[in-house]
CSV table of C-alpha atoms in Angstrom, one decimal:
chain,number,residue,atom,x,y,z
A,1,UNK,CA,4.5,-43.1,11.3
A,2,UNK,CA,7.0,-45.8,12.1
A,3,UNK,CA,10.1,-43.7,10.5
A,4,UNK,CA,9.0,-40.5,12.4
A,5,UNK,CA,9.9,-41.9,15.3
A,6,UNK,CA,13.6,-42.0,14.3
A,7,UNK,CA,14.7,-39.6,16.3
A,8,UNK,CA,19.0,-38.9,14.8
A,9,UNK,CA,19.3,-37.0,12.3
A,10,UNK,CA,22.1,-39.0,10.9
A,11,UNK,CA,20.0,-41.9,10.3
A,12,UNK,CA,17.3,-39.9,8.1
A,13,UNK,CA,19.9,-38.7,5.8
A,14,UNK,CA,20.3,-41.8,3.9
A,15,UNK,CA,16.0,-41.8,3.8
A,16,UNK,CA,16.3,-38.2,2.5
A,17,UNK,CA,19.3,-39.2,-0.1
A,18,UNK,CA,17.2,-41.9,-1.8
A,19,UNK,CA,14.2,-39.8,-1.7
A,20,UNK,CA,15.6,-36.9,-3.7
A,21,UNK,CA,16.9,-39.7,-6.1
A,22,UNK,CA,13.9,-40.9,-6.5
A,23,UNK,CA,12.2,-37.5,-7.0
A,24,UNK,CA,14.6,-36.2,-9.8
A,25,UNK,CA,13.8,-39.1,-12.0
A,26,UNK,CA,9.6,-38.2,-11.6
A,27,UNK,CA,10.3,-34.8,-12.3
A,28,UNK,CA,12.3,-35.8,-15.4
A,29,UNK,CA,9.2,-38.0,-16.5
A,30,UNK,CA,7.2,-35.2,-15.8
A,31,UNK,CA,8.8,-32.6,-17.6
A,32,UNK,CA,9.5,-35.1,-20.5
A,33,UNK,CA,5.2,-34.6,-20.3
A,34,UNK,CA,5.7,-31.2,-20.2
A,35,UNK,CA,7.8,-30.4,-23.1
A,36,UNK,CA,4.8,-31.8,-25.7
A,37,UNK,CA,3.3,-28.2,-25.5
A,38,UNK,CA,0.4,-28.0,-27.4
A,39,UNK,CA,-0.4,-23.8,-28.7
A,40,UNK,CA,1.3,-21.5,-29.4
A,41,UNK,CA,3.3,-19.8,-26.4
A,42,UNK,CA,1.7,-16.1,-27.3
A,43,UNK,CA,-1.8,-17.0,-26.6
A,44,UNK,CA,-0.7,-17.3,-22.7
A,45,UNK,CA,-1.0,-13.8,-20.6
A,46,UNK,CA,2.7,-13.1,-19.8
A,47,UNK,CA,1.4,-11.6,-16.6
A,48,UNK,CA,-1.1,-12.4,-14.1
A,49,UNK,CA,-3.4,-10.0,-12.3
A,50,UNK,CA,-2.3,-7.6,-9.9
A,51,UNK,CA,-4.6,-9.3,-7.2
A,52,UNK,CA,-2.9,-12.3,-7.6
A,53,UNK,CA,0.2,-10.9,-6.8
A,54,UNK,CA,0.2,-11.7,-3.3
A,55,UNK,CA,-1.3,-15.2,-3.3
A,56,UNK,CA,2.4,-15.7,-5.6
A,57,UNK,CA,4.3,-14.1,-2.9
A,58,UNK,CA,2.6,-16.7,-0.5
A,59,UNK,CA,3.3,-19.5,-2.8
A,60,UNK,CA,6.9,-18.3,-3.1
A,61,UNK,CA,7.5,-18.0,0.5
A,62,UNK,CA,6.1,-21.1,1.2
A,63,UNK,CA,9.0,-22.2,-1.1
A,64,UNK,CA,11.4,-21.6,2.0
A,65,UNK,CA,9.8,-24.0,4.4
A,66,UNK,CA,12.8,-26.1,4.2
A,67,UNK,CA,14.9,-23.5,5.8
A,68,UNK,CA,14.2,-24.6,9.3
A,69,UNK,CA,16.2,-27.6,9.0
A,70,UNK,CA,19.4,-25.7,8.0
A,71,UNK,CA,20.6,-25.5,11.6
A,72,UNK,CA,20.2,-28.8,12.4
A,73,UNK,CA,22.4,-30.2,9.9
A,74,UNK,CA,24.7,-27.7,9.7
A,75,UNK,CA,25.2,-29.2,13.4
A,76,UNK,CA,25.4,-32.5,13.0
A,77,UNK,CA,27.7,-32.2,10.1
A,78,UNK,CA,31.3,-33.2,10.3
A,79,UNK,CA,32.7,-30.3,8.6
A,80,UNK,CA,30.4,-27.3,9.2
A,81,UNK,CA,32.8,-24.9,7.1
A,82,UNK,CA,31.8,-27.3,4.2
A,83,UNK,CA,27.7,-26.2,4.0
A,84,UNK,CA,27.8,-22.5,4.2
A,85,UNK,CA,30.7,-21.6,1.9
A,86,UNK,CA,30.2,-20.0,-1.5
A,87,UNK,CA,29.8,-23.1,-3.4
A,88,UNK,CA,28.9,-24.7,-0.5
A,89,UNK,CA,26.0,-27.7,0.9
A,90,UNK,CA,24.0,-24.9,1.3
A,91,UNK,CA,24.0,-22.7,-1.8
A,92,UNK,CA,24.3,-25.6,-4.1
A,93,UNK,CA,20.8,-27.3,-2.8
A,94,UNK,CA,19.3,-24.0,-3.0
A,95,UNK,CA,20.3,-23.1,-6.6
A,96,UNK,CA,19.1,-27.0,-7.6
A,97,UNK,CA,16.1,-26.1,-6.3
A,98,UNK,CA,15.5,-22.6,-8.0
A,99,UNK,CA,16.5,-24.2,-11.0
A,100,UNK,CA,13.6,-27.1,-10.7
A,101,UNK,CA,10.8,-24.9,-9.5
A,102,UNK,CA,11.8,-22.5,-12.6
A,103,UNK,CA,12.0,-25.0,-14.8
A,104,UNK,CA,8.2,-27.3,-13.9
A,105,UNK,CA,7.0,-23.7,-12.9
A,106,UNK,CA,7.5,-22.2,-16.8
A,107,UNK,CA,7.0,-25.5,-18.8
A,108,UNK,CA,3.7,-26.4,-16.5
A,109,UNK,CA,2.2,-22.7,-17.2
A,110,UNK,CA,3.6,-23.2,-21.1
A,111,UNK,CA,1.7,-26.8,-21.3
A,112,UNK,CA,-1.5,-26.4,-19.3
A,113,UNK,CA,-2.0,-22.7,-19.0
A,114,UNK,CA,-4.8,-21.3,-16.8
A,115,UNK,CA,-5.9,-24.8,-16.5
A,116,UNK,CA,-3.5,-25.8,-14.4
A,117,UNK,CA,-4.2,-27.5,-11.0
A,118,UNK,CA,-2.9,-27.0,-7.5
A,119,UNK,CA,-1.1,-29.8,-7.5
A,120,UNK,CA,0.8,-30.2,-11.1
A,121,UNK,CA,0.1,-34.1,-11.0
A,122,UNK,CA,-3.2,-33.7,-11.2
A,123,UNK,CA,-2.7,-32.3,-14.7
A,124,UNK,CA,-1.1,-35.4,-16.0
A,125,UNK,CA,-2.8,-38.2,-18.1
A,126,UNK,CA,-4.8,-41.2,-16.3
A,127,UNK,CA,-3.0,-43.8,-17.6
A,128,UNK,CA,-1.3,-46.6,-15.5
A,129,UNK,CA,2.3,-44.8,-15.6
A,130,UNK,CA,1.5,-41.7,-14.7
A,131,UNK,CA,-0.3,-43.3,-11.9
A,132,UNK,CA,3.0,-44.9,-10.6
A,133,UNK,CA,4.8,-41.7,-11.4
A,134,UNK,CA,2.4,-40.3,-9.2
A,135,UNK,CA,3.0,-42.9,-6.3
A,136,UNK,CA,6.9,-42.2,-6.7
A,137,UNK,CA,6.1,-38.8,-5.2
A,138,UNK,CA,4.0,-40.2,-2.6
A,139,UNK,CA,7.0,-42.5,-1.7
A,140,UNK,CA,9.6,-39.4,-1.7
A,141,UNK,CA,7.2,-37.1,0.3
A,142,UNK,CA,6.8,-40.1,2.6
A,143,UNK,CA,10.6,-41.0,3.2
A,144,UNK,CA,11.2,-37.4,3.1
A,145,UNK,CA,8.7,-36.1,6.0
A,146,UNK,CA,10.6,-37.0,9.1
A,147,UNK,CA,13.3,-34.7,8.2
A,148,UNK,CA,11.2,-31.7,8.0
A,149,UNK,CA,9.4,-33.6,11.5
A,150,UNK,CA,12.7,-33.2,12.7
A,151,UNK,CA,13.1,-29.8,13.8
A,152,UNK,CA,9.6,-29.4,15.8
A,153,UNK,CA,10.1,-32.4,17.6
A,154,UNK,CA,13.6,-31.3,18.6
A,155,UNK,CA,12.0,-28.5,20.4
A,156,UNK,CA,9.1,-30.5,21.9
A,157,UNK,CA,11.7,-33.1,23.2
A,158,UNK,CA,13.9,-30.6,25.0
A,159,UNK,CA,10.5,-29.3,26.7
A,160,UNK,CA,9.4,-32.4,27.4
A,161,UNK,CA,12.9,-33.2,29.1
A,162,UNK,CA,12.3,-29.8,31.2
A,163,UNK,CA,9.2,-30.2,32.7
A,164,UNK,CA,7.8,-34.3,32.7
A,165,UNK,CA,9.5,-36.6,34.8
A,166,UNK,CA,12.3,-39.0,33.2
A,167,UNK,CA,10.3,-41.9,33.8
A,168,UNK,CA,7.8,-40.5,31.4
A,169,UNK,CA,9.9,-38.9,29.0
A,170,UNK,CA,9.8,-41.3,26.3
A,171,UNK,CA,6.3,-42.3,26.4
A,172,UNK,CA,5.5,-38.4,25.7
A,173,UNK,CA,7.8,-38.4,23.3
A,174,UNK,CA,6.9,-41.2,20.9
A,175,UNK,CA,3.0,-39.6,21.6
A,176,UNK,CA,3.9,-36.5,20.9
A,177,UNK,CA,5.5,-37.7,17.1
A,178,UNK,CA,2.4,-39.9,16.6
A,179,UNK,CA,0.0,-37.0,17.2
A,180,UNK,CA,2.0,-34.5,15.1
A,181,UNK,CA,1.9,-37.5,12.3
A,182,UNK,CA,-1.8,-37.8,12.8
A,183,UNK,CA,-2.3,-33.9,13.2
A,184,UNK,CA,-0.5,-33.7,9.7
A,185,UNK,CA,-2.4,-36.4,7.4
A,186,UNK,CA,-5.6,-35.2,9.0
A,187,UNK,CA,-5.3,-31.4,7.7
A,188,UNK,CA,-3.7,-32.7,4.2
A,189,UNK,CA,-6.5,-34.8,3.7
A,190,UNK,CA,-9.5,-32.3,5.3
A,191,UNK,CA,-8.2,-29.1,3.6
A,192,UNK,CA,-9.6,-28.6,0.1
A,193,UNK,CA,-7.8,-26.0,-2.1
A,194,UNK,CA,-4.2,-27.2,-1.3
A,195,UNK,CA,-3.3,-23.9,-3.1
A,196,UNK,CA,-5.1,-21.2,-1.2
A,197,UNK,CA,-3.7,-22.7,1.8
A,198,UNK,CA,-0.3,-23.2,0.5
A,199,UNK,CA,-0.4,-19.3,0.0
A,200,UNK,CA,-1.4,-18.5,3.6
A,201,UNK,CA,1.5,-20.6,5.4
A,202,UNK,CA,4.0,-19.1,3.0
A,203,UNK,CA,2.7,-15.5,3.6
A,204,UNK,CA,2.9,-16.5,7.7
A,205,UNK,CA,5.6,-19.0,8.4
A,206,UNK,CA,7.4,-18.9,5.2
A,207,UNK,CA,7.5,-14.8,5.6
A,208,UNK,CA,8.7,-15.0,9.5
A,209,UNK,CA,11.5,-17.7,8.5
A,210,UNK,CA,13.0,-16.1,5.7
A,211,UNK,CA,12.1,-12.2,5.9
A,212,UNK,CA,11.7,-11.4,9.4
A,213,UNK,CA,13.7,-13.5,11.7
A,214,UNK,CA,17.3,-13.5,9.9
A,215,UNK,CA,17.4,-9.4,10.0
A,216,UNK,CA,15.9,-9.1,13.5
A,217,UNK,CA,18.8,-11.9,14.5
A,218,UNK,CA,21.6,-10.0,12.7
A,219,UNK,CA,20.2,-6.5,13.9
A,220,UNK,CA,20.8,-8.1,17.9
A,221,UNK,CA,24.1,-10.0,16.8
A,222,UNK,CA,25.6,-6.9,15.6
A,223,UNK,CA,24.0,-4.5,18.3
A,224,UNK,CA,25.5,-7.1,20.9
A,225,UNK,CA,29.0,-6.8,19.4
A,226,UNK,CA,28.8,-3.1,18.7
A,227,UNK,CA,29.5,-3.5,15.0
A,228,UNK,CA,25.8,-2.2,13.9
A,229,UNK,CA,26.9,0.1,11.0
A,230,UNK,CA,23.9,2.3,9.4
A,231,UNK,CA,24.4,-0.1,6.3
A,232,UNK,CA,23.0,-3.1,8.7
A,233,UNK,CA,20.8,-1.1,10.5
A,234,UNK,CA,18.8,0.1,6.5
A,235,UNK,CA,19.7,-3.6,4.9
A,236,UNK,CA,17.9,-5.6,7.7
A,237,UNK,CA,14.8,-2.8,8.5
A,238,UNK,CA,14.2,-2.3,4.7
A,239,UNK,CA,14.0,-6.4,4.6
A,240,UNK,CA,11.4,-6.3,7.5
A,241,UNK,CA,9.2,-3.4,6.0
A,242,UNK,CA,9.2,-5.7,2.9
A,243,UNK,CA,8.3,-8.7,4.5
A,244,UNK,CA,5.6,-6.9,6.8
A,245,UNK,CA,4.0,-5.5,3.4
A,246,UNK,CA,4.1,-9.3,2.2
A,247,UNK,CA,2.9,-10.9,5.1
A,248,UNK,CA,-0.3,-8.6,5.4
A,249,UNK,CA,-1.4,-8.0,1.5
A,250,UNK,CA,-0.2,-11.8,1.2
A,251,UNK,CA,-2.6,-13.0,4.3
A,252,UNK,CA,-5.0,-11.1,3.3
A,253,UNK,CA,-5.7,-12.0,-0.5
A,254,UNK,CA,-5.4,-15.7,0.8
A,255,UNK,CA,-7.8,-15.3,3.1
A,256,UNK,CA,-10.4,-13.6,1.1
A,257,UNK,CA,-9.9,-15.8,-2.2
A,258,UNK,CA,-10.0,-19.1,0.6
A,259,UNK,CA,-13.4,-17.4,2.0
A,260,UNK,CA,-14.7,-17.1,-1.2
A,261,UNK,CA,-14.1,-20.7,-2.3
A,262,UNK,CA,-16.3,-21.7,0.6
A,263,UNK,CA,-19.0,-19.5,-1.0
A,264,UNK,CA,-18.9,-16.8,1.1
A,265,UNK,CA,-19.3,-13.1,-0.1
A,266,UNK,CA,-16.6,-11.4,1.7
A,267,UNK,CA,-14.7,-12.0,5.0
């Protein structure tokens, strides 16, 4: 709670710097776990169900989540030019990141096959190491949190400065972080099947930040400047149609799968 209430971005980036550190040398341990597969590859289903297929594009989407923070530190960056560029801040991080959710994604299936838990960690021996392995992600996750608590609060801030009187301001404020803190460890520890769940924001938020936003901005940018050529106008509606056929079948198998794991018959 205490580092959420850091408030500059520029003082959670070397937080956010040790954390990923910290969390490439787990994952290494991890996949070192990993490798020690156990039967023969063939004997795993190569594909899943086809009702499945949009509880995957959920998970997938939810993938994105750390796209809302792109913004804000392109902004507070001294050279801008530097994070969107081919090889840029930007691309890099996200190619690191494909690479690593490939990689424990394929060798996790490969090791532990339908067995496999939400949470990959759960899958891993009880012994005393993989304990502290497991206590190295709750550090990273930890350290790492403000920054993705950054972005809301920057909104609820600027309201707060809009409509409550200065003298108030920062009381609200620091409230507002510890009841967003509060809000957050009370639904990640309430909320069984982390998985289900994960599904359903991704097919929501993760949809909407990645698939539906970014063409409806472009779509008015380009409108606005009178350079909407048809090849905008099919790229960016053909991305929305997509991500509206995601969103729903995605929702909707979440729901139903997260209704039956409460023992309900149907929805």
């Amino acid at each position: 709670m205490g580092l959420c209430t850091i408030r500059e971005l520029k003082a959670l980036a070397p937080l956010a710097a040790i954390a990923n550190v910290v969390y490439l040398v787990a994952v290494c341990i991890v996949l070192q776990q990993l490798f020690q597969i156990e039967r023969p590859t063939w004997s795993l289903p190569a594909v899943g169900n086809w009702s499945t297929l949009p509880l995957f594009f959920g998970t997938v989407m939810f993938a994105f989540e750390g796209v809302a923070v792109v913004l804000p530190i392109e902004n507070q960056m001294d050279e801008p030019l530097h994070f969107i560029t081919h090889n840029g801040v930007l691309n890099t991080s996200c190619l690191l990141v494909l690479v690593l959710y490939m990689t424990v994604g394929f060798f996790g299936y490969l090791r532990f096959g339908d067995g496999i838990m939400d949470t990959l960690t759960l899958n891993l021996p009880q012994t005393n190491f993989y304990q502290a392995i497991k206590l190295m992600f709750v550090a990273c996750i930890l350290v790492s949190y403000p920054l993705q608590f950054y972005v809301p609060m920057e909104r609820i801030e600027k309201w707060i400065k809009r409509k409550v009187a200065i003298e108030r301001q920062e009381k609200l404020i620091y409230g507002a972080r510890m009841g967003g803190v509060i809000c957050t460890c009370l639904v990640a520890e309430l909320i069984p099947h982390l998985a289900l769940f994960i599904s359903l924001v991704g097919s929501v938020a993760g949809t909407s930040l990645t698939l539906v936003f970014p063409p409806m901005i472009e779509l008015l940018c380009s409108y606005s400047k009178d350079s909407l050529t048809p090849w905008i106008w099919i790229r960016n509606v053909s991305l929305m149609l997509f991500a509206v056929f995601g969103f729903a079948t995605g929702t909707y198998a979440s729901l139903v799968q997260i209704v039956e794991a409460f023992g309900k018959p149907d929805v």
